[in-house]
Amino acid sequence: MNLLAQVNDFNPLLSGEVVVAQNIAFTILAAIMLVSALRLVTTRNVVHAALYLVLVLAGAAGIFILLGAEFVGVTQIMVYIGAIVVLFLFGIMLTRGALGTEEEGNKEPRLMASLVAGLLVVVMGGALIDTFGDAELLRSAPSTTAEISDSIFSQYIVPFEATSVLLLAALIGAIVVARKD
Amino acid sequence: MFLNQFLLLSVALFAIGVYGVLARRNGVMVLMSIELILNAVNINLVSFAAFTENIAGEVFALFVVAVAAAEVGVGLAMILLLYRNRRNIDLTEIDLMKG
């Protein structure tokens, strides 16, 4: 087999080096996301929490791109990191000092919450490992934006229109709730 | 790549979000924890879309992003109203509707 045929036969999605690289990328992204999520729910400073949220959302965007869902990843960056985090920062700054930076109090809610969270991880993780075992993700070609738009504007057109009505209702509702009368 | 590694990451994020909702008293922090939960759901949807090679999971992830944006808008408006009326966004002190 000459070199040209080898190059033609080479499928980058199925070669071993790509899988190793994907696993390394996943490990780094997962570690960043878990550490920032933990810091997000435990930090006392609310502004720092919003910045940790940015890290978690960026990690999720990286996971989406790793899974071949590029359009969802780009939407994640634009909508979440571009818009929602800014909204959060506005909310934090408009209510600054309402609770102080210290959240002292009794330890009981924290203990119960970590019990609930630990139970969730054990039960759901056990069920997942039991159900999916070592099911492998098929490494096919990533989905294109054209496929997603075809799907949205043909099969899921009614939920799409419902989403637009929902966004309008939420916009009007937020204005009505927050205005000074 | 295994399907399970994505699902377990999603479970961990979900549990951290649940901890944040239950343990934090600041209203904005509770909203941020809800965002963590919604992101865990999105990772689940997209990984199942890649697993079954069905685009529907990605479409629903986009819908979840839109609903999350609407939720944050209304939620922050409510917290601002709370702050303006009571100068306090501690959710444990909001007991106006307690029977």
PDB file of C-alpha atoms in Angstrom:
ATOM      1  CA  MET A   1       0.000   0.000   0.000  1.00  0.00           C
ATOM      2  CA  ASN A   2       1.577   3.232  -1.034  1.00  0.00           C
ATOM      3  CA  LEU A   3       1.551   6.380   1.029  1.00  0.00           C
ATOM      4  CA  LEU A   4      -1.308   8.032  -0.869  1.00  0.00           C
ATOM      5  CA  ALA A   5      -3.620   5.078  -0.271  1.00  0.00           C
ATOM      6  CA  GLN A   6      -2.672   5.085   3.386  1.00  0.00           C
ATOM      7  CA  VAL A   7      -3.526   8.761   3.652  1.00  0.00           C
ATOM      8  CA  ASN A   8      -6.848   8.148   1.937  1.00  0.00           C
ATOM      9  CA  ASP A   9      -7.676   5.264   4.250  1.00  0.00           C
ATOM     10  CA  PHE A  10      -6.743   7.205   7.370  1.00  0.00           C
ATOM     11  CA  ASN A  11      -9.819   8.030   9.396  1.00  0.00           C
ATOM     12  CA  PRO A  12      -8.884  10.617  12.008  1.00  0.00           C
ATOM     13  CA  LEU A  13     -11.959   9.854  14.090  1.00  0.00           C
ATOM     14  CA  LEU A  14     -11.039   6.191  14.528  1.00  0.00           C
ATOM     15  CA  SER A  15      -7.281   6.321  15.065  1.00  0.00           C
ATOM     16  CA  GLY A  16      -5.918   5.531  18.482  1.00  0.00           C
ATOM     17  CA  GLU A  17      -4.018   8.776  19.025  1.00  0.00           C
ATOM     18  CA  VAL A  18      -7.207  10.800  18.715  1.00  0.00           C
ATOM     19  CA  VAL A  19      -8.905   8.707  21.399  1.00  0.00           C
ATOM     20  CA  VAL A  20      -5.997   9.266  23.791  1.00  0.00           C
ATOM     21  CA  ALA A  21      -6.101  12.989  23.092  1.00  0.00           C
ATOM     22  CA  GLN A  22      -9.861  13.044  23.647  1.00  0.00           C
ATOM     23  CA  ASN A  23      -9.493  11.283  26.975  1.00  0.00           C
ATOM     24  CA  ILE A  24      -6.761  13.697  28.109  1.00  0.00           C
ATOM     25  CA  ALA A  25      -8.917  16.651  27.088  1.00  0.00           C
ATOM     26  CA  PHE A  26     -11.900  15.174  28.902  1.00  0.00           C
ATOM     27  CA  THR A  27      -9.893  14.628  32.084  1.00  0.00           C
ATOM     28  CA  ILE A  28      -8.586  18.196  32.113  1.00  0.00           C
ATOM     29  CA  LEU A  29     -12.031  19.671  31.394  1.00  0.00           C
ATOM     30  CA  ALA A  30     -13.757  17.491  33.990  1.00  0.00           C
ATOM     31  CA  ALA A  31     -11.195  18.367  36.663  1.00  0.00           C
ATOM     32  CA  ILE A  32     -11.557  22.106  35.951  1.00  0.00           C
ATOM     33  CA  MET A  33     -15.346  21.865  36.000  1.00  0.00           C
ATOM     34  CA  LEU A  34     -15.599  19.874  39.226  1.00  0.00           C
ATOM     35  CA  VAL A  35     -13.104  22.035  41.151  1.00  0.00           C
ATOM     36  CA  SER A  36     -14.749  25.274  39.996  1.00  0.00           C
ATOM     37  CA  ALA A  37     -18.237  23.941  40.735  1.00  0.00           C
ATOM     38  CA  LEU A  38     -17.164  22.996  44.261  1.00  0.00           C
ATOM     39  CA  ARG A  39     -15.591  26.416  44.793  1.00  0.00           C
ATOM     40  CA  LEU A  40     -18.729  28.022  43.324  1.00  0.00           C
ATOM     41  CA  VAL A  41     -21.035  26.539  45.955  1.00  0.00           C
ATOM     42  CA  THR A  42     -18.624  26.993  48.864  1.00  0.00           C
ATOM     43  CA  THR A  43     -17.001  30.403  48.301  1.00  0.00           C
ATOM     44  CA  ARG A  44     -18.148  33.277  50.506  1.00  0.00           C
ATOM     45  CA  ASN A  45     -17.606  35.987  47.910  1.00  0.00           C
ATOM     46  CA  VAL A  46     -20.545  36.099  45.471  1.00  0.00           C
ATOM     47  CA  VAL A  47     -18.571  37.831  42.698  1.00  0.00           C
ATOM     48  CA  HIS A  48     -15.963  35.077  42.843  1.00  0.00           C
ATOM     49  CA  ALA A  49     -18.806  32.563  42.575  1.00  0.00           C
ATOM     50  CA  ALA A  50     -19.947  34.192  39.319  1.00  0.00           C
ATOM     51  CA  LEU A  51     -16.397  33.974  37.955  1.00  0.00           C
ATOM     52  CA  TYR A  52     -16.208  30.287  38.920  1.00  0.00           C
ATOM     53  CA  LEU A  53     -19.510  29.856  37.081  1.00  0.00           C
ATOM     54  CA  VAL A  54     -17.770  31.151  33.940  1.00  0.00           C
ATOM     55  CA  LEU A  55     -15.150  28.397  34.302  1.00  0.00           C
ATOM     56  CA  VAL A  56     -17.800  25.703  34.700  1.00  0.00           C
ATOM     57  CA  LEU A  57     -19.743  26.958  31.659  1.00  0.00           C
ATOM     58  CA  ALA A  58     -16.600  27.158  29.520  1.00  0.00           C
ATOM     59  CA  GLY A  59     -15.730  23.608  30.558  1.00  0.00           C
ATOM     60  CA  ALA A  60     -19.210  22.472  29.549  1.00  0.00           C
ATOM     61  CA  ALA A  61     -18.735  24.159  26.157  1.00  0.00           C
ATOM     62  CA  GLY A  62     -15.467  22.238  25.767  1.00  0.00           C
ATOM     63  CA  ILE A  63     -17.266  18.977  26.638  1.00  0.00           C
ATOM     64  CA  PHE A  64     -19.905  19.716  23.978  1.00  0.00           C
ATOM     65  CA  ILE A  65     -17.235  20.308  21.345  1.00  0.00           C
ATOM     66  CA  LEU A  66     -15.518  17.084  22.458  1.00  0.00           C
ATOM     67  CA  LEU A  67     -18.805  15.267  21.895  1.00  0.00           C
ATOM     68  CA  GLY A  68     -19.106  16.650  18.361  1.00  0.00           C
ATOM     69  CA  ALA A  69     -21.890  19.120  19.161  1.00  0.00           C
ATOM     70  CA  GLU A  70     -20.169  22.249  17.939  1.00  0.00           C
ATOM     71  CA  PHE A  71     -23.277  24.377  17.534  1.00  0.00           C
ATOM     72  CA  VAL A  72     -24.405  23.677  21.105  1.00  0.00           C
ATOM     73  CA  GLY A  73     -20.905  24.508  22.350  1.00  0.00           C
ATOM     74  CA  VAL A  74     -20.813  27.844  20.548  1.00  0.00           C
ATOM     75  CA  THR A  75     -24.340  28.649  21.740  1.00  0.00           C
ATOM     76  CA  GLN A  76     -23.232  27.821  25.273  1.00  0.00           C
ATOM     77  CA  ILE A  77     -20.386  30.319  25.037  1.00  0.00           C
ATOM     78  CA  MET A  78     -22.512  33.067  23.474  1.00  0.00           C
ATOM     79  CA  VAL A  79     -25.668  32.737  25.559  1.00  0.00           C
ATOM     80  CA  TYR A  80     -24.311  31.592  28.911  1.00  0.00           C
ATOM     81  CA  ILE A  81     -20.911  33.229  29.161  1.00  0.00           C
ATOM     82  CA  GLY A  82     -21.866  36.241  27.063  1.00  0.00           C
ATOM     83  CA  ALA A  83     -25.288  36.996  28.483  1.00  0.00           C
ATOM     84  CA  ILE A  84     -26.335  35.045  31.558  1.00  0.00           C
ATOM     85  CA  VAL A  85     -23.131  35.609  33.544  1.00  0.00           C
ATOM     86  CA  VAL A  86     -23.361  39.349  32.807  1.00  0.00           C
ATOM     87  CA  LEU A  87     -26.942  39.236  34.080  1.00  0.00           C
ATOM     88  CA  PHE A  88     -25.711  37.510  37.240  1.00  0.00           C
ATOM     89  CA  LEU A  89     -23.014  40.143  37.757  1.00  0.00           C
ATOM     90  CA  PHE A  90     -25.664  42.872  37.406  1.00  0.00           C
ATOM     91  CA  GLY A  91     -27.833  41.065  39.941  1.00  0.00           C
ATOM     92  CA  ILE A  92     -24.927  40.711  42.363  1.00  0.00           C
ATOM     93  CA  MET A  93     -23.935  44.349  42.084  1.00  0.00           C
ATOM     94  CA  LEU A  94     -27.492  45.644  42.483  1.00  0.00           C
ATOM     95  CA  THR A  95     -27.939  43.598  45.667  1.00  0.00           C
ATOM     96  CA  ARG A  96     -24.415  44.033  46.980  1.00  0.00           C
ATOM     97  CA  GLY A  97     -24.048  43.996  50.720  1.00  0.00           C
ATOM     98  CA  ALA A  98     -27.533  42.606  51.237  1.00  0.00           C
ATOM     99  CA  LEU A  99     -26.175  39.501  52.890  1.00  0.00           C
ATOM    100  CA  GLY A 100     -22.583  40.563  53.436  1.00  0.00           C
ATOM    101  CA  THR A 101     -19.695  38.419  52.317  1.00  0.00           C
ATOM    102  CA  GLU A 102     -19.989  36.232  55.369  1.00  0.00           C
ATOM    103  CA  GLU A 103     -22.610  33.543  55.445  1.00  0.00           C
ATOM    104  CA  GLU A 104     -22.222  32.353  58.972  1.00  0.00           C
ATOM    105  CA  GLY A 105     -24.993  30.428  60.623  1.00  0.00           C
ATOM    106  CA  ASN A 106     -25.706  27.014  61.904  1.00  0.00           C
ATOM    107  CA  LYS A 107     -23.978  24.121  60.206  1.00  0.00           C
ATOM    108  CA  GLU A 108     -27.078  21.954  60.019  1.00  0.00           C
ATOM    109  CA  PRO A 109     -28.332  22.983  56.530  1.00  0.00           C
ATOM    110  CA  ARG A 110     -24.864  22.410  55.097  1.00  0.00           C
ATOM    111  CA  LEU A 111     -24.605  18.981  56.676  1.00  0.00           C
ATOM    112  CA  MET A 112     -28.025  17.925  55.428  1.00  0.00           C
ATOM    113  CA  ALA A 113     -27.335  19.325  51.950  1.00  0.00           C
ATOM    114  CA  SER A 114     -24.061  17.429  51.661  1.00  0.00           C
ATOM    115  CA  LEU A 115     -25.850  14.280  52.830  1.00  0.00           C
ATOM    116  CA  VAL A 116     -28.468  14.713  50.098  1.00  0.00           C
ATOM    117  CA  ALA A 117     -25.815  15.459  47.459  1.00  0.00           C
ATOM    118  CA  GLY A 118     -23.695  12.477  48.501  1.00  0.00           C
ATOM    119  CA  LEU A 119     -26.726  10.195  48.399  1.00  0.00           C
ATOM    120  CA  LEU A 120     -27.568  11.497  44.901  1.00  0.00           C
ATOM    121  CA  VAL A 121     -24.061  10.753  43.648  1.00  0.00           C
ATOM    122  CA  VAL A 122     -24.060   7.256  45.145  1.00  0.00           C
ATOM    123  CA  VAL A 123     -27.529   6.253  43.923  1.00  0.00           C
ATOM    124  CA  MET A 124     -27.385   7.800  40.450  1.00  0.00           C
ATOM    125  CA  GLY A 125     -23.738   6.870  39.873  1.00  0.00           C
ATOM    126  CA  GLY A 126     -24.420   3.288  40.920  1.00  0.00           C
ATOM    127  CA  ALA A 127     -27.438   3.088  38.630  1.00  0.00           C
ATOM    128  CA  LEU A 128     -25.444   4.522  35.699  1.00  0.00           C
ATOM    129  CA  ILE A 129     -22.518   2.152  36.164  1.00  0.00           C
ATOM    130  CA  ASP A 130     -24.941  -0.733  36.503  1.00  0.00           C
ATOM    131  CA  THR A 131     -26.907   0.247  33.393  1.00  0.00           C
ATOM    132  CA  PHE A 132     -24.345   1.485  30.901  1.00  0.00           C
ATOM    133  CA  GLY A 133     -21.283  -0.442  32.087  1.00  0.00           C
ATOM    134  CA  ASP A 134     -18.647   0.242  29.463  1.00  0.00           C
ATOM    135  CA  ALA A 135     -20.831   1.368  26.561  1.00  0.00           C
ATOM    136  CA  GLU A 136     -18.545   3.113  24.064  1.00  0.00           C
ATOM    137  CA  LEU A 137     -19.422   6.342  22.330  1.00  0.00           C
ATOM    138  CA  LEU A 138     -19.457   5.857  18.574  1.00  0.00           C
ATOM    139  CA  ARG A 139     -16.933   8.189  17.015  1.00  0.00           C
ATOM    140  CA  SER A 140     -18.852   9.238  13.937  1.00  0.00           C
ATOM    141  CA  ALA A 141     -18.628  12.585  12.203  1.00  0.00           C
ATOM    142  CA  PRO A 142     -19.637  15.551  14.355  1.00  0.00           C
ATOM    143  CA  SER A 143     -23.092  16.964  13.793  1.00  0.00           C
ATOM    144  CA  THR A 144     -23.267  20.035  11.593  1.00  0.00           C
ATOM    145  CA  THR A 145     -25.276  23.199  12.090  1.00  0.00           C
ATOM    146  CA  ALA A 146     -27.271  22.364   8.963  1.00  0.00           C
ATOM    147  CA  GLU A 147     -28.505  19.118  10.529  1.00  0.00           C
ATOM    148  CA  ILE A 148     -29.565  20.918  13.711  1.00  0.00           C
ATOM    149  CA  SER A 149     -31.383  23.665  11.811  1.00  0.00           C
ATOM    150  CA  ASP A 150     -33.119  21.076   9.609  1.00  0.00           C
ATOM    151  CA  SER A 151     -34.283  19.301  12.736  1.00  0.00           C
ATOM    152  CA  ILE A 152     -35.423  22.464  14.540  1.00  0.00           C
ATOM    153  CA  PHE A 153     -37.289  23.987  11.613  1.00  0.00           C
ATOM    154  CA  SER A 154     -39.061  20.816  10.508  1.00  0.00           C
ATOM    155  CA  GLN A 155     -39.607  18.323  13.301  1.00  0.00           C
ATOM    156  CA  TYR A 156     -39.358  20.647  16.317  1.00  0.00           C
ATOM    157  CA  ILE A 157     -40.953  23.795  14.890  1.00  0.00           C
ATOM    158  CA  VAL A 158     -43.784  23.834  17.478  1.00  0.00           C
ATOM    159  CA  PRO A 159     -41.433  23.701  20.527  1.00  0.00           C
ATOM    160  CA  PHE A 160     -39.299  26.340  18.815  1.00  0.00           C
ATOM    161  CA  GLU A 161     -42.252  28.719  18.485  1.00  0.00           C
ATOM    162  CA  ALA A 162     -43.320  27.916  22.035  1.00  0.00           C
ATOM    163  CA  THR A 163     -39.800  28.868  23.184  1.00  0.00           C
ATOM    164  CA  SER A 164     -40.117  32.248  21.491  1.00  0.00           C
ATOM    165  CA  VAL A 165     -43.449  32.861  23.239  1.00  0.00           C
ATOM    166  CA  LEU A 166     -41.866  31.786  26.536  1.00  0.00           C
ATOM    167  CA  LEU A 167     -38.968  34.209  26.088  1.00  0.00           C
ATOM    168  CA  LEU A 168     -41.395  37.064  25.340  1.00  0.00           C
ATOM    169  CA  ALA A 169     -43.489  36.190  28.387  1.00  0.00           C
ATOM    170  CA  ALA A 170     -40.379  36.032  30.584  1.00  0.00           C
ATOM    171  CA  LEU A 171     -39.198  39.409  29.240  1.00  0.00           C
ATOM    172  CA  ILE A 172     -42.530  41.106  29.952  1.00  0.00           C
ATOM    173  CA  GLY A 173     -42.809  39.346  33.310  1.00  0.00           C
ATOM    174  CA  ALA A 174     -39.341  40.453  34.388  1.00  0.00           C
ATOM    175  CA  ILE A 175     -40.124  44.068  33.448  1.00  0.00           C
ATOM    176  CA  VAL A 176     -43.454  44.004  35.312  1.00  0.00           C
ATOM    177  CA  VAL A 177     -41.925  42.424  38.417  1.00  0.00           C
ATOM    178  CA  ALA A 178     -38.840  44.641  38.628  1.00  0.00           C
ATOM    179  CA  ARG A 179     -40.191  48.055  37.636  1.00  0.00           C
ATOM    180  CA  LYS A 180     -40.588  50.815  40.163  1.00  0.00           C
ATOM    181  CA  ASP A 181     -44.232  51.879  40.309  1.00  0.00           C
TER     182      ASP A 181
ATOM    183  CA  MET B   1     -14.500   7.412  25.054  1.00  0.00           C
ATOM    184  CA  PHE B   2     -17.047   5.759  27.271  1.00  0.00           C
ATOM    185  CA  LEU B   3     -20.573   7.059  27.662  1.00  0.00           C
ATOM    186  CA  ASN B   4     -20.306   6.659  31.424  1.00  0.00           C
ATOM    187  CA  GLN B   5     -17.523   9.178  31.928  1.00  0.00           C
ATOM    188  CA  PHE B   6     -19.775  11.964  30.652  1.00  0.00           C
ATOM    189  CA  LEU B   7     -22.787  10.744  32.615  1.00  0.00           C
ATOM    190  CA  LEU B   8     -20.790  10.520  35.847  1.00  0.00           C
ATOM    191  CA  LEU B   9     -19.415  14.037  35.335  1.00  0.00           C
ATOM    192  CA  SER B  10     -23.002  15.172  34.844  1.00  0.00           C
ATOM    193  CA  VAL B  11     -24.115  13.415  38.054  1.00  0.00           C
ATOM    194  CA  ALA B  12     -21.316  15.094  40.007  1.00  0.00           C
ATOM    195  CA  LEU B  13     -22.250  18.546  38.664  1.00  0.00           C
ATOM    196  CA  PHE B  14     -25.926  17.881  39.410  1.00  0.00           C
ATOM    197  CA  ALA B  15     -25.176  16.880  43.001  1.00  0.00           C
ATOM    198  CA  ILE B  16     -22.981  19.957  43.543  1.00  0.00           C
ATOM    199  CA  GLY B  17     -25.841  22.101  42.207  1.00  0.00           C
ATOM    200  CA  VAL B  18     -28.316  20.424  44.563  1.00  0.00           C
ATOM    201  CA  TYR B  19     -25.947  21.088  47.457  1.00  0.00           C
ATOM    202  CA  GLY B  20     -25.781  24.757  46.458  1.00  0.00           C
ATOM    203  CA  VAL B  21     -29.561  25.091  46.246  1.00  0.00           C
ATOM    204  CA  LEU B  22     -30.067  23.491  49.656  1.00  0.00           C
ATOM    205  CA  ALA B  23     -27.164  24.977  51.604  1.00  0.00           C
ATOM    206  CA  ARG B  24     -26.772  28.564  50.386  1.00  0.00           C
ATOM    207  CA  ARG B  25     -28.943  31.378  51.689  1.00  0.00           C
ATOM    208  CA  ASN B  26     -28.112  34.064  49.134  1.00  0.00           C
ATOM    209  CA  GLY B  27     -30.769  34.172  46.386  1.00  0.00           C
ATOM    210  CA  VAL B  28     -28.265  34.858  43.602  1.00  0.00           C
ATOM    211  CA  MET B  29     -26.162  31.887  44.727  1.00  0.00           C
ATOM    212  CA  VAL B  30     -29.248  29.648  44.570  1.00  0.00           C
ATOM    213  CA  LEU B  31     -29.903  30.797  40.979  1.00  0.00           C
ATOM    214  CA  MET B  32     -26.280  30.053  40.055  1.00  0.00           C
ATOM    215  CA  SER B  33     -26.602  26.568  41.530  1.00  0.00           C
ATOM    216  CA  ILE B  34     -29.711  26.034  39.397  1.00  0.00           C
ATOM    217  CA  GLU B  35     -27.564  26.937  36.385  1.00  0.00           C
ATOM    218  CA  LEU B  36     -25.167  24.161  37.428  1.00  0.00           C
ATOM    219  CA  ILE B  37     -28.064  21.702  37.484  1.00  0.00           C
ATOM    220  CA  LEU B  38     -29.257  22.797  34.027  1.00  0.00           C
ATOM    221  CA  ASN B  39     -25.728  22.400  32.656  1.00  0.00           C
ATOM    222  CA  ALA B  40     -25.553  18.876  34.048  1.00  0.00           C
ATOM    223  CA  VAL B  41     -28.794  18.118  32.185  1.00  0.00           C
ATOM    224  CA  ASN B  42     -27.332  19.600  28.987  1.00  0.00           C
ATOM    225  CA  ILE B  43     -24.223  17.420  29.200  1.00  0.00           C
ATOM    226  CA  ASN B  44     -26.499  14.411  29.631  1.00  0.00           C
ATOM    227  CA  LEU B  45     -28.604  15.352  26.600  1.00  0.00           C
ATOM    228  CA  VAL B  46     -25.629  15.982  24.332  1.00  0.00           C
ATOM    229  CA  SER B  47     -23.805  12.802  25.367  1.00  0.00           C
ATOM    230  CA  PHE B  48     -26.907  10.718  24.688  1.00  0.00           C
ATOM    231  CA  ALA B  49     -27.260  12.490  21.337  1.00  0.00           C
ATOM    232  CA  ALA B  50     -23.697  11.386  20.517  1.00  0.00           C
ATOM    233  CA  PHE B  51     -24.377   7.883  21.868  1.00  0.00           C
ATOM    234  CA  THR B  52     -27.551   7.230  19.877  1.00  0.00           C
ATOM    235  CA  GLU B  53     -26.441   9.342  16.886  1.00  0.00           C
ATOM    236  CA  ASN B  54     -29.753  11.180  17.140  1.00  0.00           C
ATOM    237  CA  ILE B  55     -29.737  14.947  16.737  1.00  0.00           C
ATOM    238  CA  ALA B  56     -32.795  15.407  18.999  1.00  0.00           C
ATOM    239  CA  GLY B  57     -30.651  15.536  22.129  1.00  0.00           C
ATOM    240  CA  GLU B  58     -28.702  18.528  20.847  1.00  0.00           C
ATOM    241  CA  VAL B  59     -31.912  20.324  19.833  1.00  0.00           C
ATOM    242  CA  PHE B  60     -33.322  19.837  23.312  1.00  0.00           C
ATOM    243  CA  ALA B  61     -30.077  21.095  24.835  1.00  0.00           C
ATOM    244  CA  LEU B  62     -30.607  24.315  22.853  1.00  0.00           C
ATOM    245  CA  PHE B  63     -34.155  24.571  24.211  1.00  0.00           C
ATOM    246  CA  VAL B  64     -32.795  24.103  27.739  1.00  0.00           C
ATOM    247  CA  VAL B  65     -30.366  26.999  27.166  1.00  0.00           C
ATOM    248  CA  ALA B  66     -33.256  29.242  26.061  1.00  0.00           C
ATOM    249  CA  VAL B  67     -35.411  28.266  29.052  1.00  0.00           C
ATOM    250  CA  ALA B  68     -32.447  28.849  31.389  1.00  0.00           C
ATOM    251  CA  ALA B  69     -32.052  32.375  29.999  1.00  0.00           C
ATOM    252  CA  ALA B  70     -35.751  33.093  30.637  1.00  0.00           C
ATOM    253  CA  GLU B  71     -35.505  31.611  34.136  1.00  0.00           C
ATOM    254  CA  VAL B  72     -32.522  33.773  35.074  1.00  0.00           C
ATOM    255  CA  GLY B  73     -34.275  36.918  33.834  1.00  0.00           C
ATOM    256  CA  VAL B  74     -37.411  36.320  35.907  1.00  0.00           C
ATOM    257  CA  GLY B  75     -35.489  34.997  38.920  1.00  0.00           C
ATOM    258  CA  LEU B  76     -33.181  37.993  39.104  1.00  0.00           C
ATOM    259  CA  ALA B  77     -36.160  40.344  38.720  1.00  0.00           C
ATOM    260  CA  MET B  78     -37.802  38.646  41.710  1.00  0.00           C
ATOM    261  CA  ILE B  79     -34.605  38.898  43.765  1.00  0.00           C
ATOM    262  CA  LEU B  80     -34.286  42.593  42.900  1.00  0.00           C
ATOM    263  CA  LEU B  81     -37.897  43.144  44.006  1.00  0.00           C
ATOM    264  CA  LEU B  82     -37.155  41.272  47.231  1.00  0.00           C
ATOM    265  CA  TYR B  83     -34.084  43.418  47.826  1.00  0.00           C
ATOM    266  CA  ARG B  84     -35.966  46.648  47.171  1.00  0.00           C
ATOM    267  CA  ASN B  85     -38.780  45.741  49.555  1.00  0.00           C
ATOM    268  CA  ARG B  86     -36.829  44.127  52.391  1.00  0.00           C
ATOM    269  CA  ARG B  87     -33.149  45.137  51.873  1.00  0.00           C
ATOM    270  CA  ASN B  88     -32.307  41.462  52.247  1.00  0.00           C
ATOM    271  CA  ILE B  89     -31.934  38.514  49.885  1.00  0.00           C
ATOM    272  CA  ASP B  90     -31.593  35.812  52.515  1.00  0.00           C
ATOM    273  CA  LEU B  91     -34.015  33.154  51.296  1.00  0.00           C
ATOM    274  CA  THR B  92     -34.372  31.613  54.763  1.00  0.00           C
ATOM    275  CA  GLU B  93     -35.938  34.836  56.065  1.00  0.00           C
ATOM    276  CA  ILE B  94     -38.613  35.015  53.391  1.00  0.00           C
ATOM    277  CA  ASP B  95     -41.574  33.579  55.256  1.00  0.00           C
ATOM    278  CA  LEU B  96     -44.399  35.928  54.236  1.00  0.00           C
ATOM    279  CA  MET B  97     -46.472  33.085  52.839  1.00  0.00           C
ATOM    280  CA  LYS B  98     -45.841  30.740  55.743  1.00  0.00           C
ATOM    281  CA  GLY B  99     -49.120  29.333  56.984  1.00  0.00           C
TER     282      GLY B  99
END
